[in-house]
PDB file of C-alpha atoms in Angstrom:
ATOM      1  CA  UNK V   1      44.383 313.263 214.930  1.00 53.00           C
ATOM      2  CA  UNK V   2      45.634 311.200 211.970  1.00 47.00           C
ATOM      3  CA  UNK V   3      49.033 312.846 212.109  1.00 49.00           C
ATOM      4  CA  UNK V   4      49.364 312.070 215.812  1.00 53.00           C
ATOM      5  CA  UNK V   5      48.500 308.412 215.182  1.00 54.00           C
ATOM      6  CA  UNK V   6      51.141 308.206 212.388  1.00 48.00           C
ATOM      7  CA  UNK V   7      53.819 309.690 214.615  1.00 55.00           C
ATOM      8  CA  UNK V   8      53.027 307.221 217.399  1.00 59.00           C
ATOM      9  CA  UNK V   9      53.334 304.294 214.994  1.00 58.00           C
ATOM     10  CA  UNK V  10      56.643 305.608 213.701  1.00 62.00           C
ATOM     11  CA  UNK V  11      58.000 305.984 217.235  1.00 56.00           C
ATOM     12  CA  UNK V  12      56.971 302.446 218.157  1.00 66.00           C
ATOM     13  CA  UNK V  13      58.613 301.021 215.022  1.00 62.00           C
ATOM     14  CA  UNK V  14      61.812 302.894 215.738  1.00 62.00           C
ATOM     15  CA  UNK V  15      61.757 301.643 219.329  1.00 66.00           C
ATOM     16  CA  UNK V  16      61.378 298.028 218.162  1.00 68.00           C
ATOM     17  CA  UNK V  17      64.284 298.425 215.723  1.00 67.00           C
ATOM     18  CA  UNK V  18      66.421 299.857 218.489  1.00 65.00           C
ATOM     19  CA  UNK V  19      65.443 296.994 220.809  1.00 70.00           C
ATOM     20  CA  UNK V  20      66.356 294.381 218.177  1.00 70.00           C
ATOM     21  CA  UNK V  21      69.653 296.108 217.489  1.00 63.00           C
ATOM     22  CA  UNK V  22      70.414 296.120 221.242  1.00 65.00           C
ATOM     23  CA  UNK V  23      69.652 292.388 221.521  1.00 69.00           C
ATOM     24  CA  UNK V  24      71.836 291.664 218.534  1.00 63.00           C
ATOM     25  CA  UNK V  25      74.713 293.702 219.997  1.00 63.00           C
ATOM     26  CA  UNK V  26      74.446 291.954 223.342  1.00 64.00           C
ATOM     27  CA  UNK V  27      74.355 288.549 221.660  1.00 59.00           C
ATOM     28  CA  UNK V  28      77.497 289.332 219.668  1.00 55.00           C
ATOM     29  CA  UNK V  29      79.288 290.684 222.732  1.00 54.00           C
ATOM     30  CA  UNK V  30      78.852 287.321 224.480  1.00 51.00           C
ATOM     31  CA  UNK V  31      80.557 285.249 221.707  1.00 52.00           C
ATOM     32  CA  UNK V  32      84.259 284.387 222.030  1.00 49.00           C
ATOM     33  CA  UNK V  33      86.552 286.109 219.602  1.00 47.00           C
ATOM     34  CA  UNK V  34      87.307 284.017 216.542  1.00 47.00           C
ATOM     35  CA  UNK V  35      90.782 282.467 216.545  1.00 48.00           C
ATOM     36  CA  UNK V  36      92.767 283.783 213.638  1.00 47.00           C
ATOM     37  CA  UNK V  37      93.871 281.080 211.228  1.00 47.00           C
ATOM     38  CA  UNK V  38      97.590 281.105 210.512  1.00 47.00           C
ATOM     39  CA  UNK V  39      98.468 279.481 207.260  1.00 51.00           C
ATOM     40  CA  UNK V  40     101.743 277.580 207.297  1.00 53.00           C
ATOM     41  CA  UNK V  41     103.717 277.613 204.169  1.00 50.00           C
ATOM     42  CA  UNK V  42     105.835 274.490 203.748  1.00 53.00           C
ATOM     43  CA  UNK V  43     109.249 275.154 202.190  1.00 51.00           C
ATOM     44  CA  UNK V  44     109.667 273.846 198.698  1.00 49.00           C
ATOM     45  CA  UNK V  45     111.109 270.336 198.636  1.00 50.00           C
ATOM     46  CA  UNK V  46     113.814 271.389 196.263  1.00 49.00           C
ATOM     47  CA  UNK V  47     115.039 273.971 198.801  1.00 50.00           C
ATOM     48  CA  UNK V  48     115.781 271.449 201.592  1.00 52.00           C
ATOM     49  CA  UNK V  49     116.777 268.324 199.743  1.00 59.00           C
ATOM     50  CA  UNK V  50     120.164 268.247 198.024  1.00 55.00           C
ATOM     51  CA  UNK V  51     120.132 267.856 194.316  1.00 55.00           C
ATOM     52  CA  UNK V  52     120.950 264.254 193.446  1.00 56.00           C
ATOM     53  CA  UNK V  53     123.160 263.466 190.517  1.00 59.00           C
ATOM     54  CA  UNK V  54     122.492 259.890 189.479  1.00 57.00           C
ATOM     55  CA  UNK V  55     125.765 259.528 187.546  1.00 64.00           C
ATOM     56  CA  UNK V  56     128.138 260.722 190.332  1.00 75.00           C
ATOM     57  CA  UNK V  57     127.989 257.628 192.564  1.00 71.00           C
ATOM     58  CA  UNK V  58     128.347 255.298 189.629  1.00 73.00           C
ATOM     59  CA  UNK V  59     131.414 257.166 188.373  1.00 76.00           C
ATOM     60  CA  UNK V  60     133.070 257.012 191.811  1.00 74.00           C
ATOM     61  CA  UNK V  61     132.416 253.294 192.150  1.00 71.00           C
ATOM     62  CA  UNK V  62     133.729 252.655 188.649  1.00 72.00           C
ATOM     63  CA  UNK V  63     136.909 254.614 189.440  1.00 73.00           C
ATOM     64  CA  UNK V  64     137.447 252.616 192.644  1.00 72.00           C
ATOM     65  CA  UNK V  65     137.023 249.349 190.765  1.00 72.00           C
ATOM     66  CA  UNK V  66     139.535 250.442 188.135  1.00 72.00           C
ATOM     67  CA  UNK V  67     142.048 251.454 190.816  1.00 71.00           C
ATOM     68  CA  UNK V  68     141.624 248.147 192.642  1.00 71.00           C
ATOM     69  CA  UNK V  69     142.113 246.156 189.456  1.00 70.00           C
ATOM     70  CA  UNK V  70     145.190 248.212 188.528  1.00 67.00           C
ATOM     71  CA  UNK V  71     146.715 247.766 191.994  1.00 67.00           C
ATOM     72  CA  UNK V  72     146.103 244.015 191.900  1.00 70.00           C
ATOM     73  CA  UNK V  73     147.648 243.738 188.442  1.00 66.00           C
ATOM     74  CA  UNK V  74     150.684 245.772 189.513  1.00 68.00           C
ATOM     75  CA  UNK V  75     151.260 243.622 192.586  1.00 64.00           C
ATOM     76  CA  UNK V  76     150.840 240.491 190.509  1.00 68.00           C
ATOM     77  CA  UNK V  77     153.414 241.701 187.997  1.00 67.00           C
ATOM     78  CA  UNK V  78     155.856 242.551 190.770  1.00 64.00           C
ATOM     79  CA  UNK V  79     155.481 239.144 192.359  1.00 67.00           C
ATOM     80  CA  UNK V  80     155.977 237.426 189.015  1.00 78.00           C
ATOM     81  CA  UNK V  81     158.980 239.643 188.278  1.00 83.00           C
ATOM     82  CA  UNK V  82     160.504 238.748 191.651  1.00 89.00           C
ATOM     83  CA  UNK V  83     159.937 235.037 191.047  1.00 91.00           C
ATOM     84  CA  UNK V  84     161.515 235.260 187.597  1.00 92.00           C
ATOM     85  CA  UNK V  85     164.520 237.113 189.011  1.00 93.00           C
ATOM     86  CA  UNK V  86     165.075 234.468 191.669  1.00 94.00           C
ATOM     87  CA  UNK V  87     164.906 231.753 189.021  1.00 95.00           C
ATOM     88  CA  UNK V  88     167.307 233.750 186.805  1.00 96.00           C
ATOM     89  CA  UNK V  89     169.872 234.059 189.628  1.00 95.00           C
ATOM     90  CA  UNK V  90     169.822 230.329 190.245  1.00 95.00           C
ATOM     91  CA  UNK V  91     170.088 229.362 186.581  1.00 96.00           C
ATOM     92  CA  UNK V  92     172.755 231.967 185.762  1.00 96.00           C
ATOM     93  CA  UNK V  93     174.928 230.965 188.728  1.00 95.00           C
ATOM     94  CA  UNK V  94     174.876 227.352 187.587  1.00 95.00           C
ATOM     95  CA  UNK V  95     175.718 228.397 184.015  1.00 96.00           C
ATOM     96  CA  UNK V  96     178.584 230.641 185.177  1.00 96.00           C
ATOM     97  CA  UNK V  97     180.204 227.898 187.298  1.00 95.00           C
ATOM     98  CA  UNK V  98     180.155 225.632 184.285  1.00 96.00           C
ATOM     99  CA  UNK V  99     181.211 228.219 181.700  1.00 97.00           C
ATOM    100  CA  UNK V 100     184.100 229.899 183.540  1.00 97.00           C
ATOM    101  CA  UNK V 101     186.485 226.906 183.616  1.00 97.00           C
ATOM    102  CA  UNK V 102     185.786 226.169 179.929  1.00 97.00           C
ATOM    103  CA  UNK V 103     186.349 229.759 178.803  1.00 97.00           C
ATOM    104  CA  UNK V 104     189.537 230.302 180.819  1.00 97.00           C
ATOM    105  CA  UNK V 105     191.200 226.919 180.207  1.00 97.00           C
ATOM    106  CA  UNK V 106     193.064 225.460 177.201  1.00 97.00           C
ATOM    107  CA  UNK V 107     195.693 222.883 176.328  1.00 97.00           C
ATOM    108  CA  UNK V 108     198.032 223.304 173.361  1.00 97.00           C
ATOM    109  CA  UNK V 109     197.554 219.626 172.481  1.00 97.00           C
ATOM    110  CA  UNK V 110     193.831 220.059 171.673  1.00 97.00           C
ATOM    111  CA  UNK V 111     193.167 223.755 171.248  1.00 97.00           C
ATOM    112  CA  UNK V 112     190.391 223.384 168.676  1.00 97.00           C
ATOM    113  CA  UNK V 113     188.392 221.147 170.998  1.00 97.00           C
ATOM    114  CA  UNK V 114     188.934 223.475 173.973  1.00 97.00           C
ATOM    115  CA  UNK V 115     187.983 226.591 172.044  1.00 97.00           C
ATOM    116  CA  UNK V 116     184.859 224.932 170.626  1.00 97.00           C
ATOM    117  CA  UNK V 117     183.777 223.911 174.133  1.00 97.00           C
ATOM    118  CA  UNK V 118     184.228 227.504 175.298  1.00 97.00           C
ATOM    119  CA  UNK V 119     182.274 228.979 172.366  1.00 97.00           C
ATOM    120  CA  UNK V 120     179.283 226.833 173.295  1.00 97.00           C
ATOM    121  CA  UNK V 121     178.854 229.038 176.397  1.00 98.00           C
ATOM    122  CA  UNK V 122     179.127 232.384 174.584  1.00 98.00           C
ATOM    123  CA  UNK V 123     176.724 234.652 172.718  1.00 97.00           C
ATOM    124  CA  UNK V 124     176.531 237.986 170.950  1.00 96.00           C
ATOM    125  CA  UNK V 125     179.547 240.117 170.021  1.00 97.00           C
ATOM    126  CA  UNK V 126     181.634 238.452 172.723  1.00 97.00           C
ATOM    127  CA  UNK V 127     181.467 235.186 170.795  1.00 97.00           C
ATOM    128  CA  UNK V 128     183.136 236.829 167.797  1.00 97.00           C
ATOM    129  CA  UNK V 129     185.662 238.616 170.012  1.00 97.00           C
ATOM    130  CA  UNK V 130     186.640 235.350 171.696  1.00 97.00           C
ATOM    131  CA  UNK V 131     187.098 233.635 168.353  1.00 96.00           C
ATOM    132  CA  UNK V 132     189.424 236.365 167.062  1.00 97.00           C
ATOM    133  CA  UNK V 133     191.504 236.516 170.257  1.00 96.00           C
ATOM    134  CA  UNK V 134     192.009 232.772 170.543  1.00 97.00           C
ATOM    135  CA  UNK V 135     192.890 232.337 166.872  1.00 96.00           C
ATOM    136  CA  UNK V 136     195.307 235.257 166.591  1.00 96.00           C
ATOM    137  CA  UNK V 137     196.881 235.439 170.062  1.00 96.00           C
ATOM    138  CA  UNK V 138     196.205 232.484 172.350  1.00 96.00           C
ATOM    139  CA  UNK V 139     196.604 229.592 169.896  1.00 97.00           C
ATOM    140  CA  UNK V 140     199.945 230.681 168.371  1.00 97.00           C
ATOM    141  CA  UNK V 141     201.454 231.373 171.823  1.00 96.00           C
ATOM    142  CA  UNK V 142     200.185 228.122 173.311  1.00 96.00           C
ATOM    143  CA  UNK V 143     201.558 226.049 170.428  1.00 96.00           C
ATOM    144  CA  UNK V 144     204.915 227.773 170.554  1.00 97.00           C
ATOM    145  CA  UNK V 145     205.456 227.391 174.311  1.00 96.00           C
ATOM    146  CA  UNK V 146     203.344 224.288 174.904  1.00 97.00           C
ATOM    147  CA  UNK V 147     201.061 226.266 177.078  1.00 97.00           C
ATOM    148  CA  UNK V 148     198.468 224.616 179.288  1.00 97.00           C
ATOM    149  CA  UNK V 149     196.076 226.616 181.481  1.00 97.00           C
ATOM    150  CA  UNK V 150     193.664 224.904 183.839  1.00 97.00           C
ATOM    151  CA  UNK V 151     191.083 227.163 185.486  1.00 97.00           C
ATOM    152  CA  UNK V 152     188.823 226.257 188.412  1.00 95.00           C
ATOM    153  CA  UNK V 153     186.375 228.241 190.517  1.00 94.00           C
ATOM    154  CA  UNK V 154     188.033 228.951 193.857  1.00 92.00           C
ATOM    155  CA  UNK V 155     186.586 227.797 197.132  1.00 84.00           C
ATOM    156  CA  UNK V 156     186.376 230.043 200.199  1.00 75.00           C
ATOM    157  CA  UNK V 157     189.345 229.799 202.609  1.00 69.00           C
ATOM    158  CA  UNK V 158     186.931 228.912 205.403  1.00 65.00           C
ATOM    159  CA  UNK V 159     186.629 225.426 203.957  1.00 61.00           C
ATOM    160  CA  UNK V 160     183.051 225.905 202.799  1.00 62.00           C
ATOM    161  CA  UNK V 161     182.255 223.536 199.950  1.00 59.00           C
ATOM    162  CA  UNK V 162     180.398 226.251 198.032  1.00 63.00           C
ATOM    163  CA  UNK V 163     182.488 227.956 195.319  1.00 70.00           C
ATOM    164  CA  UNK V 164     183.433 231.635 195.641  1.00 83.00           C
ATOM    165  CA  UNK V 165     180.715 233.023 193.411  1.00 90.00           C
ATOM    166  CA  UNK V 166     178.320 235.898 194.062  1.00 92.00           C
ATOM    167  CA  UNK V 167     175.639 237.757 192.149  1.00 95.00           C
ATOM    168  CA  UNK V 168     176.373 241.427 191.495  1.00 96.00           C
ATOM    169  CA  UNK V 169     173.020 242.243 189.896  1.00 96.00           C
ATOM    170  CA  UNK V 170     170.119 240.278 188.507  1.00 96.00           C
ATOM    171  CA  UNK V 171     166.993 240.643 186.418  1.00 95.00           C
ATOM    172  CA  UNK V 172     164.878 238.064 184.595  1.00 95.00           C
ATOM    173  CA  UNK V 173     166.918 238.560 181.388  1.00 95.00           C
ATOM    174  CA  UNK V 174     170.406 239.511 182.615  1.00 97.00           C
ATOM    175  CA  UNK V 175     172.655 238.520 185.525  1.00 97.00           C
ATOM    176  CA  UNK V 176     176.124 239.809 186.438  1.00 98.00           C
ATOM    177  CA  UNK V 177     178.257 237.451 188.502  1.00 97.00           C
ATOM    178  CA  UNK V 178     181.582 237.796 190.278  1.00 96.00           C
ATOM    179  CA  UNK V 179     183.803 234.691 190.353  1.00 96.00           C
ATOM    180  CA  UNK V 180     187.122 234.005 192.065  1.00 95.00           C
ATOM    181  CA  UNK V 181     189.215 231.802 189.802  1.00 95.00           C
ATOM    182  CA  UNK V 182     192.372 229.747 190.269  1.00 95.00           C
ATOM    183  CA  UNK V 183     194.472 229.350 187.108  1.00 96.00           C
ATOM    184  CA  UNK V 184     197.417 226.965 186.994  1.00 97.00           C
ATOM    185  CA  UNK V 185     199.737 227.615 184.014  1.00 96.00           C
ATOM    186  CA  UNK V 186     202.494 225.389 182.684  1.00 96.00           C
ATOM    187  CA  UNK V 187     204.698 226.057 179.682  1.00 96.00           C
ATOM    188  CA  UNK V 188     208.276 225.979 178.516  1.00 95.00           C
ATOM    189  CA  UNK V 189     208.565 229.536 179.806  1.00 92.00           C
ATOM    190  CA  UNK V 190     208.118 228.624 183.495  1.00 90.00           C
ATOM    191  CA  UNK V 191     210.160 226.126 185.452  1.00 90.00           C
ATOM    192  CA  UNK V 192     207.276 225.055 187.680  1.00 94.00           C
ATOM    193  CA  UNK V 193     203.501 225.403 187.393  1.00 95.00           C
ATOM    194  CA  UNK V 194     202.360 228.912 188.270  1.00 95.00           C
ATOM    195  CA  UNK V 195     199.197 229.568 190.251  1.00 94.00           C
ATOM    196  CA  UNK V 196     197.301 232.769 189.519  1.00 94.00           C
ATOM    197  CA  UNK V 197     194.363 233.948 191.620  1.00 92.00           C
ATOM    198  CA  UNK V 198     192.003 236.048 189.525  1.00 93.00           C
ATOM    199  CA  UNK V 199     188.686 237.818 189.964  1.00 94.00           C
ATOM    200  CA  UNK V 200     186.389 237.680 186.970  1.00 96.00           C
ATOM    201  CA  UNK V 201     183.157 239.541 186.336  1.00 97.00           C
ATOM    202  CA  UNK V 202     180.919 237.572 184.011  1.00 98.00           C
ATOM    203  CA  UNK V 203     177.727 238.866 182.378  1.00 98.00           C
ATOM    204  CA  UNK V 204     175.121 236.320 181.339  1.00 98.00           C
ATOM    205  CA  UNK V 205     171.976 236.883 179.297  1.00 97.00           C
ATOM    206  CA  UNK V 206     168.988 234.669 178.733  1.00 97.00           C
ATOM    207  CA  UNK V 207     168.703 233.258 175.207  1.00 96.00           C
ATOM    208  CA  UNK V 208     166.493 230.648 173.542  1.00 95.00           C
ATOM    209  CA  UNK V 209     169.382 228.228 174.125  1.00 95.00           C
ATOM    210  CA  UNK V 210     169.615 229.034 177.832  1.00 96.00           C
ATOM    211  CA  UNK V 211     171.911 231.329 179.790  1.00 97.00           C
ATOM    212  CA  UNK V 212     174.941 232.404 177.777  1.00 98.00           C
ATOM    213  CA  UNK V 213     177.999 234.557 178.570  1.00 98.00           C
ATOM    214  CA  UNK V 214     177.960 237.939 176.832  1.00 97.00           C
ATOM    215  CA  UNK V 215     181.026 239.474 178.528  1.00 97.00           C
ATOM    216  CA  UNK V 216     184.017 238.526 180.686  1.00 97.00           C
ATOM    217  CA  UNK V 217     186.123 241.130 182.465  1.00 96.00           C
ATOM    218  CA  UNK V 218     189.228 240.471 184.553  1.00 92.00           C
ATOM    219  CA  UNK V 219     189.299 242.645 187.701  1.00 88.00           C
TER     220      UNK V 219
END
């Protein structure tokens, strides 16, 4: 009898456990499935952003500033050079018109005065060359034949009042000028005054005393 009672109790307990398990299963079957959580991994900041070099922009800006300053200085120098060249042309032309008649003229009656006036326009080795030529060649011949040479800058045949003078080349320190000269010569060797038409290339350089002639070439 006791064994039968124990078996009945065991059966009932097992039935209750099965009933609870069934209720639990049914309860779980009615729940919605849990949504899986997807973790997002943000890319590292260093992988998307470019590496910044603090000194690069500053170096570029500094280089641009240097280039701008250099360009401005170069243009300024060129403008000043051009202005100086224009001033040199004007001053050298005036000096050449004044110097040419003095250098190419003389009168046997006052050679020393004429030669001194010419030397005032000369400079450099040409000054010494002129002195030697006039003392050894020109002066003796002029005194012997009573030579007189009067030189003037020619005027254009068109009747223009401006003398026939042109600039061959020019820089702030040196100007080469072409002059057309008339030379009238009288002496005991010619019956009547002789007119010679000459072209002369004159080189002038800037000196502390102004524009001076450093070379004269007959063309």
